[in-house]
Amino acid sequence: ALHPSLRTPLELRRLRADWFAPADTPANYVGRARSVGMMGHPNLVHLIDAGVHGDEVYLVIDRPADAADLDALAREVGGAMPGFLAAEYGRAVAAALRAAHERGGVHG
């Protein structure tokens, strides 16, 4: 998607409300997303907006320019990932999750 006035690329994510039941609610999820989204961390995407429209939760995120999906990463590495690189990615993920958890966030 494009930002309505700035025309910069954004990523929209839709989450169905029934994905949260019975342990969570869309409103609670959006509240946590907003709380964690305000924090700046190099390993977390920047949350621009979150809310509920109809029966779907939506997130608007600023997709990093260097983001790649797992298939692209595997092609770039060219096979099995070297242990040192896997450890570095693991450390980066753990650091991001720790920062989010300290603010009450969780990753689904």
Coordinates of N, CA and C in Angstrom, one line a residue, residues 4 14-15 32 35 47 72 100-101 107:
P4 N -1.4 7.6 2.2 CA -2.3 8.4 1.5 C -1.8 9.8 1.0
R14 N -3.6 -7.9 7.9 CA -4.9 -8.1 8.4 C -4.9 -9.4 9.2
L15 N -5.5 -9.3 10.4 CA -5.6 -10.5 11.3 C -7.1 -10.7 11.6
R32 N -1.7 -3.7 23.0 CA -0.3 -4.2 23.1 C 0.5 -3.7 21.9
S35 N 1.4 -0.1 22.2 CA 2.4 0.1 23.3 C 3.8 -0.3 22.8
L47 N 5.8 0.3 13.7 CA 4.3 0.3 13.6 C 3.8 1.7 13.4
A72 N 14.1 -15.8 0.1 CA 15.2 -15.0 -0.4 C 16.5 -15.1 0.4
A100 N 10.5 -6.1 23.4 CA 9.0 -6.1 23.3 C 8.4 -6.7 24.6
H101 N 8.9 -7.7 25.1 CA 8.4 -8.3 26.3 C 8.5 -7.4 27.5
H107 N 4.9 -11.9 20.8 CA 4.9 -12.2 19.4 C 4.1 -13.5 19.2

